[in-house]
PDB file of C-alpha atoms and ligand atoms in Angstrom:
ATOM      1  CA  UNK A   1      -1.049 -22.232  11.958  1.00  0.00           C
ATOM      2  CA  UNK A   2      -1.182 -18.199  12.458  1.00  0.00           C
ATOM      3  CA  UNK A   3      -4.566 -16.900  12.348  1.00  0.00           C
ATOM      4  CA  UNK A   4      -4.852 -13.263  10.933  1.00  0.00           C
ATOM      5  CA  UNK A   5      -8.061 -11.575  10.911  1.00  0.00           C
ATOM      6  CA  UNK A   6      -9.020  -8.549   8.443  1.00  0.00           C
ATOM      7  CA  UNK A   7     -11.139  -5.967   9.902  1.00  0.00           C
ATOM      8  CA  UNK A   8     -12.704  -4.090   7.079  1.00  0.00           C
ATOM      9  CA  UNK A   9     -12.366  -5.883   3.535  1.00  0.00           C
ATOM     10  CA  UNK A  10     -12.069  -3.501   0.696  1.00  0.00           C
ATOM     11  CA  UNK A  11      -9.278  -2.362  -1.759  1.00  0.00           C
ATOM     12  CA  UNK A  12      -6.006  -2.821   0.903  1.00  0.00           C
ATOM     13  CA  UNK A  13      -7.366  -6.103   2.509  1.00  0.00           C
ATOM     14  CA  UNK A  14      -8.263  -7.439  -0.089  1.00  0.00           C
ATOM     15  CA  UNK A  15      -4.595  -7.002  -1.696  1.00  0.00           C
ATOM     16  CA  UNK A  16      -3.044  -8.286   1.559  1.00  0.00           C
ATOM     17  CA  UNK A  17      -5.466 -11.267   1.363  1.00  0.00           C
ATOM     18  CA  UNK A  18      -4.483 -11.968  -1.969  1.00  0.00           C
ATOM     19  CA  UNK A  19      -1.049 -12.090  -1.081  1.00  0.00           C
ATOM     20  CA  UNK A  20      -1.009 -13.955   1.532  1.00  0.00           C
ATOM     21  CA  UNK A  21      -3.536 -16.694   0.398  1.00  0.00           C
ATOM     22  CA  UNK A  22      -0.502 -18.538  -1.289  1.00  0.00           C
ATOM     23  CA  UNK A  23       0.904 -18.785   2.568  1.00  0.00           C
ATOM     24  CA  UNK A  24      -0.177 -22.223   4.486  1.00  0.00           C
ATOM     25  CA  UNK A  25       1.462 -20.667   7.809  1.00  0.00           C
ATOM     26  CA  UNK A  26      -1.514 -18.366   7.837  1.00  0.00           C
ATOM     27  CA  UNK A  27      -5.091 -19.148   8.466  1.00  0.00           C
ATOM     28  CA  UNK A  28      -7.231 -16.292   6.654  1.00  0.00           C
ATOM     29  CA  UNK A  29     -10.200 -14.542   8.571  1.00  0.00           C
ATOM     30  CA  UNK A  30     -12.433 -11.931   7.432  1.00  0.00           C
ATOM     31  CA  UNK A  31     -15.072  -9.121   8.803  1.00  0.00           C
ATOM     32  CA  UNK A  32     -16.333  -6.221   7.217  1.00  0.00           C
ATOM     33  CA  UNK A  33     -19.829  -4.404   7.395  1.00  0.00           C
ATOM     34  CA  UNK A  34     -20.523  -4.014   4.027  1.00  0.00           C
ATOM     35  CA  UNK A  35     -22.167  -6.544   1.512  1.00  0.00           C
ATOM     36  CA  UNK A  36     -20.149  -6.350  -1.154  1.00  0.00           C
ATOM     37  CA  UNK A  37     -17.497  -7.220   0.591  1.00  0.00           C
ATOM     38  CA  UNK A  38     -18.849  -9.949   2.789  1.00  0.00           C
ATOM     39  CA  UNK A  39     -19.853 -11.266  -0.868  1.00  0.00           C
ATOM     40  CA  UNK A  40     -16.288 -11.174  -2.042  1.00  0.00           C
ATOM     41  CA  UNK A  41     -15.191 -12.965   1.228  1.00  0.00           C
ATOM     42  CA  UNK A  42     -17.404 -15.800   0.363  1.00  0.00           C
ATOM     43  CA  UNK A  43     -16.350 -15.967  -3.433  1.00  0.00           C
ATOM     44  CA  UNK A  44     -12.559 -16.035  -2.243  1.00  0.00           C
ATOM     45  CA  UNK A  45     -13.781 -19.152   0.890  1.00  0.00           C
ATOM     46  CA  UNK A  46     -12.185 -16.771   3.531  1.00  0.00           C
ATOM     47  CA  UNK A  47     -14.750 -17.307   6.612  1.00  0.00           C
ATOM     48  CA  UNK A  48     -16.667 -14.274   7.581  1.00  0.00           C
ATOM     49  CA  UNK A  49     -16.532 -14.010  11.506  1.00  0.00           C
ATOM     50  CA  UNK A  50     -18.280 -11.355  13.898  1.00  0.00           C
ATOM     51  CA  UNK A  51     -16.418  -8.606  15.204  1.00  0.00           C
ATOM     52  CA  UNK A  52     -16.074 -10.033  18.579  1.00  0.00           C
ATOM     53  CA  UNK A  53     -15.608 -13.255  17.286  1.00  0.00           C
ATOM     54  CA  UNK A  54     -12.719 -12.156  14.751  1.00  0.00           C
ATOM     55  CA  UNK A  55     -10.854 -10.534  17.785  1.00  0.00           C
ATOM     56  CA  UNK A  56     -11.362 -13.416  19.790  1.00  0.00           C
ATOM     57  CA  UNK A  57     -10.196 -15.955  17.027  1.00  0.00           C
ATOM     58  CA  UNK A  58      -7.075 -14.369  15.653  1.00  0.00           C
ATOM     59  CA  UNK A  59      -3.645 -14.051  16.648  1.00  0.00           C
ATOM     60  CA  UNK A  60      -2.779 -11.113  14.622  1.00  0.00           C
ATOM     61  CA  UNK A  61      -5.874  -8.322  13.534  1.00  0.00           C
ATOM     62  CA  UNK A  62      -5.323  -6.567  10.018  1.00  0.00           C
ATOM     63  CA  UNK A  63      -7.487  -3.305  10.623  1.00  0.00           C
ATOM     64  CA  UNK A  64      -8.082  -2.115   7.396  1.00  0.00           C
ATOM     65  CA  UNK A  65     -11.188   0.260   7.279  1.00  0.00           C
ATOM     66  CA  UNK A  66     -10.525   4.258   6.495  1.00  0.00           C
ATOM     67  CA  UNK A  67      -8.767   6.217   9.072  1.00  0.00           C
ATOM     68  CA  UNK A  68     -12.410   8.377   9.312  1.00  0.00           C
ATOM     69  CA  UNK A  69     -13.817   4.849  10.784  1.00  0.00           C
ATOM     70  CA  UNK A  70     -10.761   3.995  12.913  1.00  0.00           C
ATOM     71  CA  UNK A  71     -11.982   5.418  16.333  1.00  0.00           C
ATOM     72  CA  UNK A  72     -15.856   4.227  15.970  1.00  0.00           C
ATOM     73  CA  UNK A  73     -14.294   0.941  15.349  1.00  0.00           C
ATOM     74  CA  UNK A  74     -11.957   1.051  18.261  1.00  0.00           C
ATOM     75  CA  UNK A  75     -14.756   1.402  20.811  1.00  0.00           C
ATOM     76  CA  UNK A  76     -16.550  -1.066  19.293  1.00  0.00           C
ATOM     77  CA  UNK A  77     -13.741  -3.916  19.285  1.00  0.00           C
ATOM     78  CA  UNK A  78     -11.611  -2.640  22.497  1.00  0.00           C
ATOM     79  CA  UNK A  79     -13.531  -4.767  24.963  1.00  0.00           C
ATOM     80  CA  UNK A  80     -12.669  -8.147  23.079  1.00  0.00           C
ATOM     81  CA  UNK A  81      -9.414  -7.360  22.853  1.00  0.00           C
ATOM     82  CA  UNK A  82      -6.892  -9.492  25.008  1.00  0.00           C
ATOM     83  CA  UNK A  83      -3.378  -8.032  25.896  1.00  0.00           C
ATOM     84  CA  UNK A  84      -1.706 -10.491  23.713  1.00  0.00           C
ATOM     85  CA  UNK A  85      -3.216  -9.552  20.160  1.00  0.00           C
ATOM     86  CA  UNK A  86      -1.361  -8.383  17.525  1.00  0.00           C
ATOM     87  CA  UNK A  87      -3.454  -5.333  16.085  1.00  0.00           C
ATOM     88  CA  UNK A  88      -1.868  -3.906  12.867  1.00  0.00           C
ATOM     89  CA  UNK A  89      -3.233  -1.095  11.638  1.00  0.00           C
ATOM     90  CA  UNK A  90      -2.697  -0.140   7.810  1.00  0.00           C
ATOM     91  CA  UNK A  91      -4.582   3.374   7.965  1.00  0.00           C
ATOM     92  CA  UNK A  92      -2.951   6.604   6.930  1.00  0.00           C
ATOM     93  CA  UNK A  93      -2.787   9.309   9.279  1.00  0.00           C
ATOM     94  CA  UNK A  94      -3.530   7.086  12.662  1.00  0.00           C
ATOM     95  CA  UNK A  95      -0.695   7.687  14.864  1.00  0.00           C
ATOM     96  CA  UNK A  96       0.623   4.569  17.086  1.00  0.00           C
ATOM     97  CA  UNK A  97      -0.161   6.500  20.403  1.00  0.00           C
ATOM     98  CA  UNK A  98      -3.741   7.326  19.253  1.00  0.00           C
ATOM     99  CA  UNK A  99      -4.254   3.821  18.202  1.00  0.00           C
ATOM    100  CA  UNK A 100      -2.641   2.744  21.659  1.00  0.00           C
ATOM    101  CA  UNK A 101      -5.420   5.026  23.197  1.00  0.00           C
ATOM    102  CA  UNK A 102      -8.760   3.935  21.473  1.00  0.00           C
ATOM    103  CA  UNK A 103      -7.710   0.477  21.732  1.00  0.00           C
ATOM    104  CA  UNK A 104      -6.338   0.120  25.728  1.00  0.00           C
ATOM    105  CA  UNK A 105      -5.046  -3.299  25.113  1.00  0.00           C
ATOM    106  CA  UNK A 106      -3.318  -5.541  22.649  1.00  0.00           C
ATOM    107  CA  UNK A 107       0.143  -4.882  21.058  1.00  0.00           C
ATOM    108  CA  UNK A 108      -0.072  -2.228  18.519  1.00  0.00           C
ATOM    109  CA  UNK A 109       1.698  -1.974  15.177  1.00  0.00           C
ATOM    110  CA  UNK A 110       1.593   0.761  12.026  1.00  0.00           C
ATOM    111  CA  UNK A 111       1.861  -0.419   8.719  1.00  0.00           C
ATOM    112  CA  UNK A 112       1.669   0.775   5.564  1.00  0.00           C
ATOM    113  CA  UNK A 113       1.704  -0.905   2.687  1.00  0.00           C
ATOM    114  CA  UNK A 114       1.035  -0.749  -1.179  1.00  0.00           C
ATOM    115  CA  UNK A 115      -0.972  -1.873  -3.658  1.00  0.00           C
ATOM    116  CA  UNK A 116       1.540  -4.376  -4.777  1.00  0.00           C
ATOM    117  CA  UNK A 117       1.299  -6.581  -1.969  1.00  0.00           C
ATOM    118  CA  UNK A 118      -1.966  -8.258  -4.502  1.00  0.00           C
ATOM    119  CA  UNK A 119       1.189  -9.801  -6.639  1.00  0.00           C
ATOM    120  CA  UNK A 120       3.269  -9.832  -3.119  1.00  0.00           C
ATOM    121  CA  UNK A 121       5.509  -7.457  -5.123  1.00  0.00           C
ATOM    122  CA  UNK A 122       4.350  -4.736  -2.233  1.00  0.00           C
ATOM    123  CA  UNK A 123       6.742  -2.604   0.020  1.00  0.00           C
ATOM    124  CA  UNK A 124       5.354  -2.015   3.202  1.00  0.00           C
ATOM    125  CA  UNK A 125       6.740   0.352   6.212  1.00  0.00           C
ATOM    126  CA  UNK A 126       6.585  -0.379   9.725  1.00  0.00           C
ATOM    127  CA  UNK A 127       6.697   1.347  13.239  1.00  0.00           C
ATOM    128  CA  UNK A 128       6.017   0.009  16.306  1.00  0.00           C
ATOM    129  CA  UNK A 129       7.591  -0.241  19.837  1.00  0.00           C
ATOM    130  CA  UNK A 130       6.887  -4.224  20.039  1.00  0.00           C
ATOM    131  CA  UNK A 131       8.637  -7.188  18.754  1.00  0.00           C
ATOM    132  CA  UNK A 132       8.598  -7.261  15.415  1.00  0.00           C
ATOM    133  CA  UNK A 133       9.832 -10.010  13.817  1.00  0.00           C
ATOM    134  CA  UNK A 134       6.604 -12.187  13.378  1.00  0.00           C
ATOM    135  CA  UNK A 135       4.633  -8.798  11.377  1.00  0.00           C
ATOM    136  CA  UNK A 136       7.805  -8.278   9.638  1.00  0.00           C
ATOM    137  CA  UNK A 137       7.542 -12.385   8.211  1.00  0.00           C
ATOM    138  CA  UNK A 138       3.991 -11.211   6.934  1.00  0.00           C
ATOM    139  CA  UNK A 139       4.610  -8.516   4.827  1.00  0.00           C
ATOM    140  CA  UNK A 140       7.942  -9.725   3.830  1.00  0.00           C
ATOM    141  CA  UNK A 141       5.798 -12.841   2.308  1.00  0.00           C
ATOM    142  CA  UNK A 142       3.935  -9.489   0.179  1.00  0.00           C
ATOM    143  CA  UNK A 143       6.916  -8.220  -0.675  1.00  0.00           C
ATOM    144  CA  UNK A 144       9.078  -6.344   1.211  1.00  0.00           C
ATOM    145  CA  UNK A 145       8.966  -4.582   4.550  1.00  0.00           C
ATOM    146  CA  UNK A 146      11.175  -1.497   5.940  1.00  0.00           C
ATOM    147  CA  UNK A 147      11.525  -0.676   9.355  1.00  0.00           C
ATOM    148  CA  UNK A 148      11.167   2.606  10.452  1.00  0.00           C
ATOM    149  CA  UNK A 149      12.225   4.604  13.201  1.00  0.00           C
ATOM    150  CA  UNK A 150      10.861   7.373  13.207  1.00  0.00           C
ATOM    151  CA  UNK A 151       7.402   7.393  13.102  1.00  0.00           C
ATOM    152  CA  UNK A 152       7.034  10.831  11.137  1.00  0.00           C
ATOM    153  CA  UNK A 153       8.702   8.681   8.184  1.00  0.00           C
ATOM    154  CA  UNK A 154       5.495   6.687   7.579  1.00  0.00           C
ATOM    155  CA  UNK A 155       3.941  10.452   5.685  1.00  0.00           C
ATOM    156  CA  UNK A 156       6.716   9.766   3.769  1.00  0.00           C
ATOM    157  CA  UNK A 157       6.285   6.002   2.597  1.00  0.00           C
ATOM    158  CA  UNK A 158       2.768   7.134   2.079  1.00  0.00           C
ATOM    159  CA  UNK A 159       3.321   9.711   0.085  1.00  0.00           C
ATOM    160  CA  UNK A 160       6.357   7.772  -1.615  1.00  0.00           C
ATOM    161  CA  UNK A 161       5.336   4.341  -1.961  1.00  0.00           C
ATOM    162  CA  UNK A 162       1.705   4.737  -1.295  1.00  0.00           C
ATOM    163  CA  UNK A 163       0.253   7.309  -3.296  1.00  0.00           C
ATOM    164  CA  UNK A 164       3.426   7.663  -5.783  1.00  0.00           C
ATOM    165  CA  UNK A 165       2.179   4.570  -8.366  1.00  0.00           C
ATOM    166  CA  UNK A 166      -0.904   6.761  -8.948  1.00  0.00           C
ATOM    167  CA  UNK A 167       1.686   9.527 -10.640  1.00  0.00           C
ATOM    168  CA  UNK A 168       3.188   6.691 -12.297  1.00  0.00           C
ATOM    169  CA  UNK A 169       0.129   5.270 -13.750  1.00  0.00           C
ATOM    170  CA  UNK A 170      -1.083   8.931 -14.920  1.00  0.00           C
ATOM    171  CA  UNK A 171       2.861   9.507 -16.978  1.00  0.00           C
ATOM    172  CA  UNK A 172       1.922   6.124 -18.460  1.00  0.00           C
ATOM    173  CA  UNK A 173      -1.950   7.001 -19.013  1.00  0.00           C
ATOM    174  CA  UNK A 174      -0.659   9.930 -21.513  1.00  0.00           C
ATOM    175  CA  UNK A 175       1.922   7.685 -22.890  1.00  0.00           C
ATOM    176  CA  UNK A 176      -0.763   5.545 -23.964  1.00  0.00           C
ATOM    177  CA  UNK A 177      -2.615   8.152 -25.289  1.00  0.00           C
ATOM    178  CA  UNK A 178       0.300   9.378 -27.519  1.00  0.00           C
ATOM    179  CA  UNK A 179       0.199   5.740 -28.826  1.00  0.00           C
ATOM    180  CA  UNK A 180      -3.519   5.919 -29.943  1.00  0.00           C
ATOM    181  CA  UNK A 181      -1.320   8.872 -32.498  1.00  0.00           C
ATOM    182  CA  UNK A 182       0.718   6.253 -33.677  1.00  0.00           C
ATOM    183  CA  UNK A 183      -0.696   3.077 -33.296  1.00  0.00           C
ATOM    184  CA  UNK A 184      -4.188   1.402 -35.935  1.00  0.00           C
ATOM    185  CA  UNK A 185      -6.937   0.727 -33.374  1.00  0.00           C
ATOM    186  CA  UNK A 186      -6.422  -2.882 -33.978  1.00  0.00           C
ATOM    187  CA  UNK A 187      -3.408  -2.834 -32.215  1.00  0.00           C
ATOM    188  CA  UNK A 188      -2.964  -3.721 -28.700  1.00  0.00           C
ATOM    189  CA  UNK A 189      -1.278  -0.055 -27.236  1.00  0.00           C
ATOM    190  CA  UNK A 190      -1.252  -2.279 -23.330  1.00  0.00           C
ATOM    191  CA  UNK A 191       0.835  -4.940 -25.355  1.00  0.00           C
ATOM    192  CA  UNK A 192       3.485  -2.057 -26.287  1.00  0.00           C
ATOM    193  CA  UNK A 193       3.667  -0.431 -23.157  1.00  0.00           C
ATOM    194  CA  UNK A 194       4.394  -3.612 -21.888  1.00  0.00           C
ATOM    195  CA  UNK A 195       7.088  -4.153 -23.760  1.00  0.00           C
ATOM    196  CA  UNK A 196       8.350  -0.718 -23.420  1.00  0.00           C
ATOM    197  CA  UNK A 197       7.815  -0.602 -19.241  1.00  0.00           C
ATOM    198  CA  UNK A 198       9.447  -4.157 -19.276  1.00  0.00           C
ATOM    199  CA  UNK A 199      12.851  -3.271 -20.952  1.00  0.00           C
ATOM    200  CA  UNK A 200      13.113   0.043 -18.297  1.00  0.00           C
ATOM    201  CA  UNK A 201      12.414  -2.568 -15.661  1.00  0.00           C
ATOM    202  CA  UNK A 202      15.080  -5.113 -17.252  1.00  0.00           C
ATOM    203  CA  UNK A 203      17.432  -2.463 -17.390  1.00  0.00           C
ATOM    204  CA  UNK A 204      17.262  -1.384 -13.767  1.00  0.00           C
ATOM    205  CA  UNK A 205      17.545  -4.824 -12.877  1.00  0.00           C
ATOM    206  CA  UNK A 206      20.741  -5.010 -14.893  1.00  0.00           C
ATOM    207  CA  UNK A 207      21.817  -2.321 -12.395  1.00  0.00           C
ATOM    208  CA  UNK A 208      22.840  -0.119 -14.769  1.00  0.00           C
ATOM    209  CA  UNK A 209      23.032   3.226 -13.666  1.00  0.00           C
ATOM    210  CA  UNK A 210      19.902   5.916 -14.057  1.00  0.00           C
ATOM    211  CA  UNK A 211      22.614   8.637 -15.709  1.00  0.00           C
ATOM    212  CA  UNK A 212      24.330   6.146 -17.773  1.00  0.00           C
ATOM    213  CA  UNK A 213      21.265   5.056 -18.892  1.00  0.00           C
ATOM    214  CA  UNK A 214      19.736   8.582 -19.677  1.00  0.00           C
ATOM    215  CA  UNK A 215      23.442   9.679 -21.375  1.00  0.00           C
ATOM    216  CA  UNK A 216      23.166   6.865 -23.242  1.00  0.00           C
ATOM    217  CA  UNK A 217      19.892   7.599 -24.969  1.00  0.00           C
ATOM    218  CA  UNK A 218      20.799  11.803 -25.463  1.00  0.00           C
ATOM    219  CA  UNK A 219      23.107  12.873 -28.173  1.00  0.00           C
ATOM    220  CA  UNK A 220      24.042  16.278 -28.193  1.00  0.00           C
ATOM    221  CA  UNK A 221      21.212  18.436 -30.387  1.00  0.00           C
ATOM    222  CA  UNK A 222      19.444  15.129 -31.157  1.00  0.00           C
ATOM    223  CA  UNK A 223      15.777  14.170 -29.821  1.00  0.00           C
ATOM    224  CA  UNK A 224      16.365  12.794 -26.617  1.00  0.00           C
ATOM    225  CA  UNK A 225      17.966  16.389 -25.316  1.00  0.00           C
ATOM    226  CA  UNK A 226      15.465  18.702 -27.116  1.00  0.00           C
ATOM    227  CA  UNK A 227      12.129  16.637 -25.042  1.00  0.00           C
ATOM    228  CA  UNK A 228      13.954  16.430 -22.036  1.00  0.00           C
ATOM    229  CA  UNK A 229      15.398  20.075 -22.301  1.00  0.00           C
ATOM    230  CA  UNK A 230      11.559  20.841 -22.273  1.00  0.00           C
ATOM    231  CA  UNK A 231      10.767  18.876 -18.926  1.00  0.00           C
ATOM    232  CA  UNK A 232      13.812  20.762 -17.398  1.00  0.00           C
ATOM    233  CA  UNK A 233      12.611  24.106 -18.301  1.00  0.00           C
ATOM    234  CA  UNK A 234       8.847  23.467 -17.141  1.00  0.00           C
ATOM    235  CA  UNK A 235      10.728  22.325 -13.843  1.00  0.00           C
ATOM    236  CA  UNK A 236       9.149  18.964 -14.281  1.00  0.00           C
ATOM    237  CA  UNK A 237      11.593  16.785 -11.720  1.00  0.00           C
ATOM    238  CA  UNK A 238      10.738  20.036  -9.373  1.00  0.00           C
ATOM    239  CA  UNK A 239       7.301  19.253  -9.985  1.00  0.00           C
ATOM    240  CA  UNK A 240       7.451  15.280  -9.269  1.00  0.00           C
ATOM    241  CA  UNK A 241       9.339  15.808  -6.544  1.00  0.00           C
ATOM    242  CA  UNK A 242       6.752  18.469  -4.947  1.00  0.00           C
ATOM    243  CA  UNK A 243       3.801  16.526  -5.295  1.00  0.00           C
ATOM    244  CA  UNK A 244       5.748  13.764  -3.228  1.00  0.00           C
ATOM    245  CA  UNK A 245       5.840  16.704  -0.516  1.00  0.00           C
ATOM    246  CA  UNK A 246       2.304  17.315  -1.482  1.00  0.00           C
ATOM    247  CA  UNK A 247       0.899  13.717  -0.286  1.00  0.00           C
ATOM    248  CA  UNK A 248       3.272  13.415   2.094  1.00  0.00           C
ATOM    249  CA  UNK A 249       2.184  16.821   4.347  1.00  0.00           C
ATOM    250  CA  UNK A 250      -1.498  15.955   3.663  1.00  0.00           C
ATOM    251  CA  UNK A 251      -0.621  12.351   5.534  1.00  0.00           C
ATOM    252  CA  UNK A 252       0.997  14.716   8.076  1.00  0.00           C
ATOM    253  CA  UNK A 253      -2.017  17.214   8.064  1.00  0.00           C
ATOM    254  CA  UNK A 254      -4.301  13.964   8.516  1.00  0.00           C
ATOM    255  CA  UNK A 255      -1.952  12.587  11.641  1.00  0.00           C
ATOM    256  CA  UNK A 256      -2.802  15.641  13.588  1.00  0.00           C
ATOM    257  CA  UNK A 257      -5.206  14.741  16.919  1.00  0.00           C
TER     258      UNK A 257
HETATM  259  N1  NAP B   1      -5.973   1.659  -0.923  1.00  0.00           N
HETATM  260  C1  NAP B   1      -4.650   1.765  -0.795  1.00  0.00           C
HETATM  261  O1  NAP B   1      -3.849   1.726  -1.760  1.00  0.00           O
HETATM  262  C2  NAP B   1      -4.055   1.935   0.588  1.00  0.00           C
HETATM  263  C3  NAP B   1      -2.657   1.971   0.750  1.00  0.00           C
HETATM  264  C4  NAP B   1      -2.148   2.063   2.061  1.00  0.00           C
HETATM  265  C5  NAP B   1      -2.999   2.159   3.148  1.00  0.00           C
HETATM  266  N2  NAP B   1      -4.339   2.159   2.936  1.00  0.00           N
HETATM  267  C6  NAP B   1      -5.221   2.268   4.103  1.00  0.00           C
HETATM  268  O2  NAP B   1      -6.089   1.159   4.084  1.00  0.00           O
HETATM  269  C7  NAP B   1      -7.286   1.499   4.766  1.00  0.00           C
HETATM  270  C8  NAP B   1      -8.462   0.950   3.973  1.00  0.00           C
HETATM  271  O3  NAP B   1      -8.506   1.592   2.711  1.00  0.00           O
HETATM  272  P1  NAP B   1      -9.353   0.925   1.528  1.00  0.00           P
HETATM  273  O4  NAP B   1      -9.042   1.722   0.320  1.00  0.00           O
HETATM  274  O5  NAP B   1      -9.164  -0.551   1.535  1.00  0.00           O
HETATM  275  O6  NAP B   1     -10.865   1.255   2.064  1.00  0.00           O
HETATM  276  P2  NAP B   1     -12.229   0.596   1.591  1.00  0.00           P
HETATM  277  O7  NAP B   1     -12.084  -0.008   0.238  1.00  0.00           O
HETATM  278  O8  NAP B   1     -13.293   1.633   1.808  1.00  0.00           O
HETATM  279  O9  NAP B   1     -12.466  -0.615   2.630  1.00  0.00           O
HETATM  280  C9  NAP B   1     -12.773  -0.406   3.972  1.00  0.00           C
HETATM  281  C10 NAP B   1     -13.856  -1.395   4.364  1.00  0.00           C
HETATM  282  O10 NAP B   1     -14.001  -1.345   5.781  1.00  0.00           O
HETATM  283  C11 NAP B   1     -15.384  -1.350   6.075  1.00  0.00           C
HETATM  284  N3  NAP B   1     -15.605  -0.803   7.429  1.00  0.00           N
HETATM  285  C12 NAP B   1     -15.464   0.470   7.864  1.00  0.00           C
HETATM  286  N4  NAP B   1     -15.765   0.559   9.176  1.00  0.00           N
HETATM  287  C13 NAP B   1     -16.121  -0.687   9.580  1.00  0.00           C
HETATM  288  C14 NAP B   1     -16.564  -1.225  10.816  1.00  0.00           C
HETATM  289  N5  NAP B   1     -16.700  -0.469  11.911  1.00  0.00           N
HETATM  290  N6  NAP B   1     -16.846  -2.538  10.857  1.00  0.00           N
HETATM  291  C15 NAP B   1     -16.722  -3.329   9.756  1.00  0.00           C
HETATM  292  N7  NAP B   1     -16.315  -2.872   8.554  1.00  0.00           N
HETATM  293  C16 NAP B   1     -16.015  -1.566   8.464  1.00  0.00           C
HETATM  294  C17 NAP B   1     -15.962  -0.481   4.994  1.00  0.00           C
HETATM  295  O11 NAP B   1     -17.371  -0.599   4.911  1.00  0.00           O
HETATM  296  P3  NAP B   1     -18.227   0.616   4.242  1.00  0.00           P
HETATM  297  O12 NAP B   1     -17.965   0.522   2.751  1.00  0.00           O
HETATM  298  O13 NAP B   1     -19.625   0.302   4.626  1.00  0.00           O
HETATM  299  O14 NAP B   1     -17.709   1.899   4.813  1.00  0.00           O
HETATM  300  C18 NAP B   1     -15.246  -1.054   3.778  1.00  0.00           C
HETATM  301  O15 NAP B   1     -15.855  -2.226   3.310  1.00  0.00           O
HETATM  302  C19 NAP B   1      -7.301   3.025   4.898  1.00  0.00           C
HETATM  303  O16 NAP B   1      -7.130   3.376   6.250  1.00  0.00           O
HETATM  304  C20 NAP B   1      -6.135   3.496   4.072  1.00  0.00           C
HETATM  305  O17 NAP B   1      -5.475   4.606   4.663  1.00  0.00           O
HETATM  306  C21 NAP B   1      -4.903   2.039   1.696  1.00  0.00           C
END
């Protein structure tokens, strides 16, 4: 059995945790500084180990802490680190060289995944100059993992896969607020949306095709053409599109030594 050790325990380990719990391959290990967290380790029976004691213990180290902690944590960790360890880290903005740098030793891999990895429904990018095949097993268990190579295409994963769900989830967050117009306040307005996100999903699955799909629902001078006539004139797809550059130059802006 695999051990793999989480350095830092909040939102993105604990989704990868989650995820992976389901695996008997993998052996779960946890550290993190804060309480909370510690607490939640406990409540989930993943056994809280030192720092030095995680990095001694575990094949493969999941450093998941904010990039503004990565390089305090590097010095503390880099003298129990042996030149075999897998060290994965899932922080925005760290470059592989820098990471290479603070750490001296071990074998060095980005990743970054998504939110979705929680349901193992996650899609997770990957760069590093080492063999890959055993960290691409692990985050193909929490969903799927691309490999890229280019490092520069991580800003875009973040920005694209990353950070995109939250513009998803704020579309959806009006939706449901146009429902409250339409819908008693007895009635479940999550249940709908459901329904309504579900049969997009179903028909994506179906592989129908996104212009069939959107022909299919506009008649000429009918409903469908006179909304989405309005989203074209406020340049909305423009707009989507640019706050995928948005995210994705900030990543870039936060790479930068
Ligand atoms: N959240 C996402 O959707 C997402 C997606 C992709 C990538 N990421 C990356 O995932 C990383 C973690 O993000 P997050 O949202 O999970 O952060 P988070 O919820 O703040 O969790 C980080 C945890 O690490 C702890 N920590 C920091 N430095 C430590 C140290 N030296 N020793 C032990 N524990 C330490 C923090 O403790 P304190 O609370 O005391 O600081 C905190 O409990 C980030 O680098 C981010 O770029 C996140």
């Amino acid at each position: 059995m695999r051990k793999i050790g989480f350095i830092g325990c909040g939102h993105m380990a604990k989704a990868l945790i989650k995820g992976l719990k389901s695996n008997n391959s993998y052996e779960l290990l946890g550290h993190d500084r804060n309480s909370k967290n510690i607490a939640w380790l406990k409540q989930e029976k993943i056994p809280f180990y030192t720092l030095k004691e995680v990095c001694h213990e575990a094949d493969i180290l999941m450093i998941c802490v904010k990039p503004k902690d990565m390089y305090d944590l590097c010095l503390e960790m880099k003298a129990y680190i042996s030149k075999e360890l897998k060290i994965v880290s899932v922080a925005a903005g760290i470059t592989l060289k820098n990471l290479q740098d603070a750490l001296s030793e071990g074998k060095v891999y980005r990743a970054m995944p998504n939110i979705g990895a929680k349901h193992n429904l996650g899609i997770t990018s990957i760069f590093s100059y080492e063999e890959l095949n055993e960290i691409l097993d692990i985050f193909n268990y929490l969903g799927k993992a691309i490999v890229v190579e280019d490092e520069d295409k991580i800003n875009l994963h973040t920005s694209l896969i990353g950070s995109a769900p939250a513009f998803y989830f704020e579309i959806i967050n009006e939706f449901e607020h146009r429902l409250s117009e339409l819908l008693p306040d007895n009635v479940s307005k999550r249940d709908l949306t459901l329904l309504f996100l579900t049969s997009l999903i179903s028909a994506i699955q179906n592989g129908e095709d996104l212009e069939d799909l959107i022909q299919s629902i506009k008649s000429k001078g009918g409903t469908t053409e006179a909304g989405l006539n309005h989203l074209y004139e406020k340049d909305f797809i423009n707009i989507f599109s640019e706050a995928i550059d948005a995210a994705k130059d900030r990543a870039a802006y936060l790479s930068m030594d």
